Coordinates of C-alpha atoms and ligand atoms in Angstrom, one line a residue:
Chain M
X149 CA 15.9 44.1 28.0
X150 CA 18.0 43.1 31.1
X151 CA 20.9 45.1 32.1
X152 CA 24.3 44.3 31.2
X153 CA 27.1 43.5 34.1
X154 CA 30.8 45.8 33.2
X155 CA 33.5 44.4 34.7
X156 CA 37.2 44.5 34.1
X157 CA 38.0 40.6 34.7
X158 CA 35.2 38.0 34.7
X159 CA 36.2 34.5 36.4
X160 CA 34.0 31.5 35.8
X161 CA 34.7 29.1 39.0
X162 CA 35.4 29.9 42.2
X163 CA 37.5 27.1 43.3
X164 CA 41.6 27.2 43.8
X165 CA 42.1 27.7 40.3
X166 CA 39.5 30.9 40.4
X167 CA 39.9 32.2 43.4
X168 CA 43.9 32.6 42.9
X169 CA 43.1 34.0 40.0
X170 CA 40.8 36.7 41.5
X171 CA 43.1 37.6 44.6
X172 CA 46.3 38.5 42.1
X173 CA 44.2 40.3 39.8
X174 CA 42.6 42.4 42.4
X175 CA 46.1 42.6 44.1
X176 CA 47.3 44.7 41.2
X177 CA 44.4 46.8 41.0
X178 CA 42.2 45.4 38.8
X179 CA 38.4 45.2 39.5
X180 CA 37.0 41.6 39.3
X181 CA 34.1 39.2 39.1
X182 CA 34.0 35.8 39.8
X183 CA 30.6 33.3 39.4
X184 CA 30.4 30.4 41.0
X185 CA 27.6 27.9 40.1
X186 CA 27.9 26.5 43.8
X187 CA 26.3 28.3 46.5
X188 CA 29.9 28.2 48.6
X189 CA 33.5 28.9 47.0
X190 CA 36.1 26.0 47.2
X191 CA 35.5 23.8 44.6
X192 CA 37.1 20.4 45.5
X193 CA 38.7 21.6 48.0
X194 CA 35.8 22.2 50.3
X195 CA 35.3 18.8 50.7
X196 CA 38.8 17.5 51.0
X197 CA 39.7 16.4 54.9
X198 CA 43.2 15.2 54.2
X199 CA 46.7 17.2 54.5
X200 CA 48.3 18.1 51.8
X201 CA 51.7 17.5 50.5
X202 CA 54.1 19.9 48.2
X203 CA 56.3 23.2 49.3
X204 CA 55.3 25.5 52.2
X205 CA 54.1 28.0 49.6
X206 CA 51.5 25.6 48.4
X207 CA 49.9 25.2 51.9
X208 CA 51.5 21.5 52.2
X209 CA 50.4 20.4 55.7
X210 CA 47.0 21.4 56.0
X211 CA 44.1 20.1 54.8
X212 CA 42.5 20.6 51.7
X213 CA 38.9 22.6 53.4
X214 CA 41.4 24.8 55.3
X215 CA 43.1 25.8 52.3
X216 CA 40.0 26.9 50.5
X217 CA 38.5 28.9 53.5
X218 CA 41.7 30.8 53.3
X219 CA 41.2 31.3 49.8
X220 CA 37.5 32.3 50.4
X221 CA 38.4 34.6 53.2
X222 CA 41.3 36.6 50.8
X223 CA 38.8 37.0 48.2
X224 CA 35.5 38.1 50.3
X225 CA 38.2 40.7 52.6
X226 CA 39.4 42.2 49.0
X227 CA 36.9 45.2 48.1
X228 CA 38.4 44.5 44.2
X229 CA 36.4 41.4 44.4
X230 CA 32.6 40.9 44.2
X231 CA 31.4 37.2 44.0
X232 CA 28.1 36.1 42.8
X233 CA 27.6 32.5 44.1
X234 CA 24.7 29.9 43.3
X235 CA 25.3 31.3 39.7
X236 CA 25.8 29.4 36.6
X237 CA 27.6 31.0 33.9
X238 CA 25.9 29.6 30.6
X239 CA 27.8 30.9 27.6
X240 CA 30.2 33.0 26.0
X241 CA 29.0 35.2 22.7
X242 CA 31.1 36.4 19.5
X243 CA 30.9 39.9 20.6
X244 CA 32.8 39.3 24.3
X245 CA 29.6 39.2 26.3
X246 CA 28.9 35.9 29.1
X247 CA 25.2 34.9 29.7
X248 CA 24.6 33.5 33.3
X249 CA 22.0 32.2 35.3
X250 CA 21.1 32.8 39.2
X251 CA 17.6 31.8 40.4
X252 CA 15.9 31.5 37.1
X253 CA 17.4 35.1 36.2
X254 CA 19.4 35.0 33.0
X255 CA 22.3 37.6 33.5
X256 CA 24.6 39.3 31.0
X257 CA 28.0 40.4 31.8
X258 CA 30.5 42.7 29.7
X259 CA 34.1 41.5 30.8
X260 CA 37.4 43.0 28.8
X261 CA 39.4 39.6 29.9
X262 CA 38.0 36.8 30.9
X263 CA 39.7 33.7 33.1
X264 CA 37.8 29.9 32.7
X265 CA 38.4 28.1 35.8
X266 CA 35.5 25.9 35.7
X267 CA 37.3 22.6 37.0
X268 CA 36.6 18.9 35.7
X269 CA 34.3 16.0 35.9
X270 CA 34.3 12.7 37.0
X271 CA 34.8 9.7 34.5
X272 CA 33.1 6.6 33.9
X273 CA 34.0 2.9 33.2
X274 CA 32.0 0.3 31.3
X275 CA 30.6 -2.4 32.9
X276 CA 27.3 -4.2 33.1
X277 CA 24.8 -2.1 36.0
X278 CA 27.0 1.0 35.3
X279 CA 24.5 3.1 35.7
X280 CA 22.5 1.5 39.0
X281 CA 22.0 3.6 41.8
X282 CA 24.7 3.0 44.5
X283 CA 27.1 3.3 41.9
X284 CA 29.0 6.7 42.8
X285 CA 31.9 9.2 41.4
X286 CA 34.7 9.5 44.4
X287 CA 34.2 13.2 44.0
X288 CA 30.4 12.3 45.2
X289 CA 30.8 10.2 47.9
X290 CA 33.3 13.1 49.5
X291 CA 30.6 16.1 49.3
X292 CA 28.2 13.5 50.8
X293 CA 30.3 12.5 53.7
X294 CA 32.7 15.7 54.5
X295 CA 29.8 18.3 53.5
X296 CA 26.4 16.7 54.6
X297 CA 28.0 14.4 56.8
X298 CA 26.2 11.3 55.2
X299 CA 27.2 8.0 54.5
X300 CA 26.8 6.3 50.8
X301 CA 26.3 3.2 52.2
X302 CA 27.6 0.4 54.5
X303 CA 30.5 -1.3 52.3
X304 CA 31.9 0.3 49.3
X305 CA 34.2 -1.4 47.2
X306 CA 36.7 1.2 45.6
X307 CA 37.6 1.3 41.6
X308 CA 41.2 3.2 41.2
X309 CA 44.0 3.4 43.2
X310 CA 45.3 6.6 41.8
X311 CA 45.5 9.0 44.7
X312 CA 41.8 9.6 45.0
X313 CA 40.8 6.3 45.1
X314 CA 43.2 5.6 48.0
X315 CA 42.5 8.6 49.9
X316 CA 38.5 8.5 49.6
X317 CA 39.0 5.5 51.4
X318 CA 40.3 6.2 53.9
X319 CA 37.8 9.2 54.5
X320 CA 35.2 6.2 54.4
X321 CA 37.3 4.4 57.3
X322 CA 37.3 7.7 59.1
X323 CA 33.2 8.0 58.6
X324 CA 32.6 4.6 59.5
X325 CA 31.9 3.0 56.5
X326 CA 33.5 -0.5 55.9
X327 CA 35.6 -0.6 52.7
X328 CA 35.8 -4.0 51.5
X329 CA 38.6 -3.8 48.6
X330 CA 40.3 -1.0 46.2
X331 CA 40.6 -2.7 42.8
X332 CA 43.1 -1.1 40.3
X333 CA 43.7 -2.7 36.6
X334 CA 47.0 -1.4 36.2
X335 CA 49.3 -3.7 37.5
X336 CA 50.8 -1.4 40.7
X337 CA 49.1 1.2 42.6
X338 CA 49.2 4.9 41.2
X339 CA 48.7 7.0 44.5
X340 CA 51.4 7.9 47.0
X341 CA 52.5 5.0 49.2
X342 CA 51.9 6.2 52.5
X343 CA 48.7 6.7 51.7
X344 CA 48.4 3.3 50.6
X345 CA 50.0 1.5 53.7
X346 CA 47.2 3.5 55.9
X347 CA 44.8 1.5 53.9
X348 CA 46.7 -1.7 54.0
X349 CA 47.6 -1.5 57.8
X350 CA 43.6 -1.4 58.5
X351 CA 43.2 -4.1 56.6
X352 CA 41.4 -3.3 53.5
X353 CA 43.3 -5.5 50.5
X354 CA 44.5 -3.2 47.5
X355 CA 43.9 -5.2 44.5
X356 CA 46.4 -4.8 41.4
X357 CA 45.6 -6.3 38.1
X358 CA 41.9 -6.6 38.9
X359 CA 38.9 -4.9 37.1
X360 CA 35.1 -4.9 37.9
X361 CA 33.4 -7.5 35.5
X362 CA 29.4 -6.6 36.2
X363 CA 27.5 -4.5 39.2
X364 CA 24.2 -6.2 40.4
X365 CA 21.2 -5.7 42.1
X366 CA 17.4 -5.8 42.1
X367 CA 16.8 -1.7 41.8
X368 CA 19.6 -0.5 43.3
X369 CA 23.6 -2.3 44.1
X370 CA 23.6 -4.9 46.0
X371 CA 27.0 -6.7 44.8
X372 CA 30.0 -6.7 42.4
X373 CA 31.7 -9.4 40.7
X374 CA 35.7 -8.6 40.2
X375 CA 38.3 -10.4 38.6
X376 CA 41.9 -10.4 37.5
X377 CA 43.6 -9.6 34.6
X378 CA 46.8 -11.1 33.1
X379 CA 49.6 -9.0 31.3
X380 CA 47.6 -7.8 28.6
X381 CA 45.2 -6.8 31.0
X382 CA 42.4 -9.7 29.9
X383 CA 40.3 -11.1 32.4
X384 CA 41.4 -14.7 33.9
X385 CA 38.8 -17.3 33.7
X386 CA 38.0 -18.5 37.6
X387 CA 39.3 -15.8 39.5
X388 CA 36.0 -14.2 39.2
X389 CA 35.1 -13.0 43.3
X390 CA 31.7 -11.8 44.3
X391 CA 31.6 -9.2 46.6
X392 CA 28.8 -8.4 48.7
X393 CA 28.5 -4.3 48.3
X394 CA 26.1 -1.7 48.8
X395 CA 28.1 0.8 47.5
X396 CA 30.5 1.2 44.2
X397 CA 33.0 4.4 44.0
X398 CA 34.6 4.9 40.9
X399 CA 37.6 6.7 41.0
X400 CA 39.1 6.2 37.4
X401 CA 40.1 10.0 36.9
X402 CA 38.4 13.3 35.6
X403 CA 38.1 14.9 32.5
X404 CA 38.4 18.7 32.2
X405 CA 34.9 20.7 32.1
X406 CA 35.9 22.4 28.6
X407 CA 32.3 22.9 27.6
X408 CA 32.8 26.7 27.6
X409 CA 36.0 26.7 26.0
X410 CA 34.4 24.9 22.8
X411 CA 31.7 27.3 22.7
X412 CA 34.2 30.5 23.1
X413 CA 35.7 28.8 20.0
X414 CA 39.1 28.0 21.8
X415 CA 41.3 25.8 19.5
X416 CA 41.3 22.6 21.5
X417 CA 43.3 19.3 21.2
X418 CA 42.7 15.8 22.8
X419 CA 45.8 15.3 24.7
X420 CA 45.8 12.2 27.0
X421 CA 48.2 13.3 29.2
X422 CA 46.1 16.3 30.5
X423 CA 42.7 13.7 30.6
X424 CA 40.9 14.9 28.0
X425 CA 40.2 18.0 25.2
X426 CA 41.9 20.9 26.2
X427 CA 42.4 24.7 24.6
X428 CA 45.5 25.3 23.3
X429 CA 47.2 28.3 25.1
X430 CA 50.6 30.3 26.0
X431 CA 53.2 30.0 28.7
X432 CA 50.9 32.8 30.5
X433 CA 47.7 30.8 30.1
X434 CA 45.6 32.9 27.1
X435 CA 44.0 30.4 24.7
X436 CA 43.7 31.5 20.8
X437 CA 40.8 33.7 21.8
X438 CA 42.4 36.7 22.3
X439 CA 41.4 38.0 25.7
X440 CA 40.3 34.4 27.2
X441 CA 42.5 32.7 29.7
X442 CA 42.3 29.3 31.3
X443 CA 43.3 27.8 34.7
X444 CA 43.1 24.4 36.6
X445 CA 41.7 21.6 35.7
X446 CA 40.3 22.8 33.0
X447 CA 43.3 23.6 31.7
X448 CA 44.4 20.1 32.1
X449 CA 43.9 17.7 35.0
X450 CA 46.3 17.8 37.8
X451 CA 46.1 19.0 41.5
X452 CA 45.3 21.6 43.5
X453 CA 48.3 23.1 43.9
X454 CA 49.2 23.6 40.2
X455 CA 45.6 25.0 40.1
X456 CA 46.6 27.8 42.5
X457 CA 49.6 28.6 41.0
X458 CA 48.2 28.8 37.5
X459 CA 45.2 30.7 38.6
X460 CA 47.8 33.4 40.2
X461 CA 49.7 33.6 36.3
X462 CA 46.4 34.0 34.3
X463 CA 45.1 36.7 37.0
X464 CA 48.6 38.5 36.8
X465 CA 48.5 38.2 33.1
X466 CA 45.0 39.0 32.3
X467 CA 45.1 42.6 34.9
X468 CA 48.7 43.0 33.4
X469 CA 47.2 43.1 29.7
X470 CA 44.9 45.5 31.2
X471 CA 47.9 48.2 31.8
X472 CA 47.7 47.0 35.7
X473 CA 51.0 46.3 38.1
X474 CA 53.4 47.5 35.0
X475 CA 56.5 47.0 37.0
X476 CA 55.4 44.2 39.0
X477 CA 53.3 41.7 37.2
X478 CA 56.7 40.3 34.9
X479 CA 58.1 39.7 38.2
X480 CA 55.2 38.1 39.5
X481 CA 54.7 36.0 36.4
X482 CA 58.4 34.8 36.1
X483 CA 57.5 34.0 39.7
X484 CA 54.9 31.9 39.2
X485 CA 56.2 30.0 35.9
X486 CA 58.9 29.3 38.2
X487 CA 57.0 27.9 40.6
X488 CA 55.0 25.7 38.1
X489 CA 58.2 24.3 36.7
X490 CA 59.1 23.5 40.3
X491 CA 55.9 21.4 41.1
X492 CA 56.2 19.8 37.7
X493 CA 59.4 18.3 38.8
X494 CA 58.3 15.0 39.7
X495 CA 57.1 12.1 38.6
X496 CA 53.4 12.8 38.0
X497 CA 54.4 16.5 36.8
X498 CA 56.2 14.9 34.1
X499 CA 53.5 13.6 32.2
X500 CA 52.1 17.0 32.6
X501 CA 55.1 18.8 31.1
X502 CA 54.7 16.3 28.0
X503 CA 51.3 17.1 27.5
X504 CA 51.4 20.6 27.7
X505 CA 54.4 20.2 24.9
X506 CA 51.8 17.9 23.2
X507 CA 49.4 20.2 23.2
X508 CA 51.4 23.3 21.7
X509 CA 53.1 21.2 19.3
X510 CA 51.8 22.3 16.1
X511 CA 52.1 19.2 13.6
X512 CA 49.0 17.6 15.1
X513 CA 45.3 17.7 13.9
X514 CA 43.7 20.1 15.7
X515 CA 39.2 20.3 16.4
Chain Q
X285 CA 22.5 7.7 57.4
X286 CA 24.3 10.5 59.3
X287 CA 27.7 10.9 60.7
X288 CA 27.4 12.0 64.8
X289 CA 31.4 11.5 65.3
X290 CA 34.2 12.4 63.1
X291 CA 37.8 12.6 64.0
X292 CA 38.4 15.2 61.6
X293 CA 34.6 17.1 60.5
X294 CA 32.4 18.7 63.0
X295 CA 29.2 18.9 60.8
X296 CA 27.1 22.4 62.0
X297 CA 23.8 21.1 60.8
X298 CA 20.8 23.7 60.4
X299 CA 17.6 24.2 61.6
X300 CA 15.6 20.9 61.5
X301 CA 12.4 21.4 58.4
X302 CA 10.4 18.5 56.6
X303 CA 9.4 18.3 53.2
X304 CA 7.6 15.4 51.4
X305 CA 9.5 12.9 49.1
X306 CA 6.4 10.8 46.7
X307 CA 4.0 11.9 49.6
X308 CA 6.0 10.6 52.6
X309 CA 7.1 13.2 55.1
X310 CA 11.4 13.4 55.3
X311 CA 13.4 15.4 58.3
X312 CA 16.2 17.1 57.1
X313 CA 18.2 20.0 58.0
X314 CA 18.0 23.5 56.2
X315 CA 21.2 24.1 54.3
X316 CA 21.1 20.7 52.7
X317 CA 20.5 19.9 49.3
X318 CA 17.6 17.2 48.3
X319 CA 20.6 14.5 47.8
X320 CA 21.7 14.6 50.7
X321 CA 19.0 14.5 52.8
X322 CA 17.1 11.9 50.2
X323 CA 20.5 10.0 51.5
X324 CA 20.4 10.4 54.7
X325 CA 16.8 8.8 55.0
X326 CA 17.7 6.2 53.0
X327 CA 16.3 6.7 49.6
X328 CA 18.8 6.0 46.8
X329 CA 15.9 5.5 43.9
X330 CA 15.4 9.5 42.4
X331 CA 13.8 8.7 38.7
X332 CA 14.0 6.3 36.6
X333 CA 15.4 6.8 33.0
X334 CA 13.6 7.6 29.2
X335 CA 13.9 4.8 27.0
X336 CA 14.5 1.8 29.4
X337 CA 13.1 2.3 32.3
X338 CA 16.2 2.3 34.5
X339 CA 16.6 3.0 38.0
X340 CA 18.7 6.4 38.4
X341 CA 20.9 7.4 41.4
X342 CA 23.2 10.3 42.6
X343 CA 26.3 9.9 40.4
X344 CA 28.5 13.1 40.9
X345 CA 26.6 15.1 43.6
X346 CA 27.5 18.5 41.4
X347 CA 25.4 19.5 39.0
X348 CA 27.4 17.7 35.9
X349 CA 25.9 14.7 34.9
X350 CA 22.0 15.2 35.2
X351 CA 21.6 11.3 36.4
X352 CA 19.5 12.6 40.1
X353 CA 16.4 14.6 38.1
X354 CA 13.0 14.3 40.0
X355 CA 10.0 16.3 40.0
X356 CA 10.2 19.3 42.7
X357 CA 6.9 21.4 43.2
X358 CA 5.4 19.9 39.7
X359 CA 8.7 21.2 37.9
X360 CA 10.5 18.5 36.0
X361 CA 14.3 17.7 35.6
X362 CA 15.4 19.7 38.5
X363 CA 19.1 18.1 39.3
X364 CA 18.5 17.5 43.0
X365 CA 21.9 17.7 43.9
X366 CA 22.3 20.6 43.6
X367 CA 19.0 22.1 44.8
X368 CA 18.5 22.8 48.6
X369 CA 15.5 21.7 50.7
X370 CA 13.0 23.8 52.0
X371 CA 10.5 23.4 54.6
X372 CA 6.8 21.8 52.9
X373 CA 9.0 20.8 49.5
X374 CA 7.1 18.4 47.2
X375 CA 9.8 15.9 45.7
X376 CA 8.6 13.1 43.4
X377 CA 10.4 10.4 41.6
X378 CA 10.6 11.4 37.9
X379 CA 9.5 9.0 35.4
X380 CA 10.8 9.3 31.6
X381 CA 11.1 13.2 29.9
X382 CA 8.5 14.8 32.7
X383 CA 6.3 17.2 31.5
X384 CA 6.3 20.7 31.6
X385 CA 2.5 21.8 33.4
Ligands
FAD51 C1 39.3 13.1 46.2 C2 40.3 14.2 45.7 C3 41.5 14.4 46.4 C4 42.4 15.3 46.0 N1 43.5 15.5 46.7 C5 44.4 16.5 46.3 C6 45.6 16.7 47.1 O1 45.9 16.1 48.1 N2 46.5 17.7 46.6 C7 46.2 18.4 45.5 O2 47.0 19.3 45.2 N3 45.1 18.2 44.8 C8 44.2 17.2 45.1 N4 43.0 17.0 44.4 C9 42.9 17.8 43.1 C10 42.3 19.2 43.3 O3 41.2 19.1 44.2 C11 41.9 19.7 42.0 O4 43.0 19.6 41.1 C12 41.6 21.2 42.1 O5 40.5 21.4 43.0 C13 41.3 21.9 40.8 O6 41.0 23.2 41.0 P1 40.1 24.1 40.0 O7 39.9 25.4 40.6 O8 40.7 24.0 38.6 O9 38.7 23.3 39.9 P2 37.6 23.0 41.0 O10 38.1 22.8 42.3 O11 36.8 21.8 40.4 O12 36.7 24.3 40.9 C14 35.9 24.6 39.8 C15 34.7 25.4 40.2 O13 34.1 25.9 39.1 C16 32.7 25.9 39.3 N5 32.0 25.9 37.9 C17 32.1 24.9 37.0 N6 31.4 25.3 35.9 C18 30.8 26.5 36.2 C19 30.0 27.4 35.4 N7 29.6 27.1 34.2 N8 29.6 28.5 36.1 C20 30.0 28.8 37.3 N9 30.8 28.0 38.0 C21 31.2 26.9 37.5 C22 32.5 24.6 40.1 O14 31.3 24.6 40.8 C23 33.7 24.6 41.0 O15 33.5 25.3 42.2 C24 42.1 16.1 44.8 C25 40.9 15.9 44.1 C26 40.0 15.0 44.5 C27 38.7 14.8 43.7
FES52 S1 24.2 13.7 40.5 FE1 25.1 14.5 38.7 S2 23.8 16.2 38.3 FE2 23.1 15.5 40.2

């Protein structure tokens, strides 16, 4: 019988969301472990070349890879911290215990609290040749250009102009690679507008009210036919255009990565506003399994910067429920709910506040 | 095809190794995974799928949506994505279910 792992706090996903989690935890004393499936710690943000916007206190100004080898280097200099990388944490049992696997190995680990950070995953649209090669998730084409330093292709046409969409892009620009139009269905554009008027002032046309009707190709892309829709978003008859693509990135949103959560049991709810099926849980982040705490994405999709700060409550709350940083850790948590509310304040963070009331509001039908 | 010049990346590649993709010999730098190097020489083509014979490409690049499995050193459904290369590496293109040998 293989040995089982004891550990105070287990964290599954070592991206901002996981490693916040892990630095406050291990701040207050408690001893951590955090498995990351990858075989380097980031999650998105390893791959993400632009600068970021927000507070100070979020790292707004530097780029996204920056703020993850931070990150990485606050968890690897903490001795409260051990980190198993390239290791794929597989399931969570009845009786508390987490099955992983690392190099064909299964492993078993004993945590008392457990945090799920595990992130989200692209979405998909359908259209004819969806599933050709050449067709790629945004989140694709960046680890392929900003972490093997490869192309996709020679002339990508771009679905979504939410704030990925406009600012893989311009990483394409910056690689080389001719973009030859961002297409977005909804009649304006959904990401900030300076990152927008980059595009637009190299000359790449942004596209409202226009949808992909059909990919083709012999094996692989080779064009896209796109067209425009009217006010109840159906496709107008001869304003079909072919475009002449190697490459098509869609960038239509993510879903959270909740496959753990189900398993764990979690009460979940499908609550648009968050992207997808998400475990209900308290102001401090512990879903309805006692002991079992969520942050991130997974949690609901929104951006890094909500990730870290939510990953610092759940690490506070989960060491706190462990008798750790007794005087300190309300402080720190009124800190941090503070700080959520704060980044919530905007636009986009408004459709996060009414999904996370949504979510707890307990008239609906619940799976 | 690889990026030389970035105005923002500089890309520390490893040392260079080959392995063979359906037979033919690929360069490729240690540190990489399958994909990317696959990518780099061109090859967009990993398998093609079960029921209707469809060609299958890269599609999220992390290990969620199992669309890149090939056949790597005889073993079926290895997501190549997320697998590195290493020097002498027999990749194949994966046709249907693969079988276990
Ligand atoms: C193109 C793009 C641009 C963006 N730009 C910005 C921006 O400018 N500002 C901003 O604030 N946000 C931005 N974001 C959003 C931000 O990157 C994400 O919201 C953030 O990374 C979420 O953090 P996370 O820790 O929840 O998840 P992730 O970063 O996805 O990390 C999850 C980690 O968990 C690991 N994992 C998953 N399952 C398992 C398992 N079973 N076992 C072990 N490990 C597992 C994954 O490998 C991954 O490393 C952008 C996102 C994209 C795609
Ligand atoms: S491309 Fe999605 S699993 Fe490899």
């Amino acid at each position: 019988m293989s040995e089982v792992k004891d550990i105070e706090i287990l964290i599954i996903g070592g991206g901002p969301a996981g490693l916040s989690a892990a630095a406050a935890a291990a701040d207050l004393g408690a001893s951590v472990l955090v498995l990351e499936r990858d075989g380097k710690l980031g999650g998105q943000l390893v791959k993400q070349t632009h600068k970021f916007f927000g507070s100070k206190k979020q790292y707004a100004g530097d780029r996204g890879f920056q703020i993850g080898d931070l990150l990485i280097g606050t968890c690897e200099n903490n001795s409260k911290v051990e980190v198993w990388s390239d290791t794929t944490a597989l399931g969570i049992y009845e009786d508390g215990v987490v099955t992983a696997e690392r190099d064909g190995k299964h492993l078993k680990i004993k945590p008392k609290k457990i945090i799920l950070a595990t992130g989200a995953s692209e979405k998909m649209i359908a259209f004819p040749n969806n599933d050709m090669p050449g067709i790629f998730g945004a989140g694709a084409v960046q680890t392929l250009m900003n972490v093997h330093g490869i192309v996709p292709g020679k002339r990508v046409l771009m679905i979504g102009a939410g704030n990925i969409g406009l600012i893989v892009s311009y990483q394409l620009m910056q690689a080389g690679v001719e973009v030859a139009a961002i297409i977005e269905a909804a009649p304006a554009i959904g990401g900030y507008l300076v990152h927008a008027s980059k595009i637009r002032r190299a000359g790449v046309p942004i596209l409202t009210s226009h949808t992909i009707q059909e990919a083709y190709g012999k094996d692989s892309v080779e064009g896209a036919i796109i067209c425009q829709l009217d006010d109840k978003w159906q496709a107008i008859p001869g304003t079909e255009q072919d475009l002449k693509v190697d490459v098509i990135c869609l960038a239509v949103g993510l879903s959270p990565l909740t496959e753990l959560c189900f398993q764990a049991d979690c009460q979940m709810k499908y609550v648009p506003e968050l992207s997808g099926h998400v475990p209900l849980r308290n102001d401090y982040l512990e879903t309805t399994r006692p002991g079992l705490y969520v942050a991130g994405d997974v949690s609901g999709v929104e951006e890094a910067s909500s990730a870290m700060v939510e990953g610092r409550l759940a690490g506070i709350s989960a060491a706190f429920s462990l008798g750790y940083g007794k005087d300190l850790a309300p402080k720190l948590q009124a800190e941090a709910l503070a700080e959520l509310s704060e980044l919530r304040s905007g636009p986009a963070g408004q459709k996060t506040l009414q999904g996370i009331r949504k979510l707890m509001d307990k008239g609906e039908a619940l799976c | 095809m690889r990026i030389e010049e970035h105005p923002i990346l500089d890309f520390k590649r490893g040392k260079e190794i080959t392995f063979f993709f359906d037979g033919q010999e690929i360069k490729s730098f240690e540190g990489e995974t399958i994909a990317a190097a696959l990518h780099a020489a061109g090859v967009r083509i990993l398998g093609h799928s079960q029921t209707m014979h469809r060609p299958r490409g890269l599609f999220c690049a992390i290990g969620n949506c199992s669309s890149c499995l090939m056949v790597v050193n005889g073993e079926p459904n290895v997501r190549i994505c997320v697998e590195k290369v290493q020097p002498g590496l027999r990749v194949e293109t994966q046709q249907g279910k693969g079988c276990l040998k």
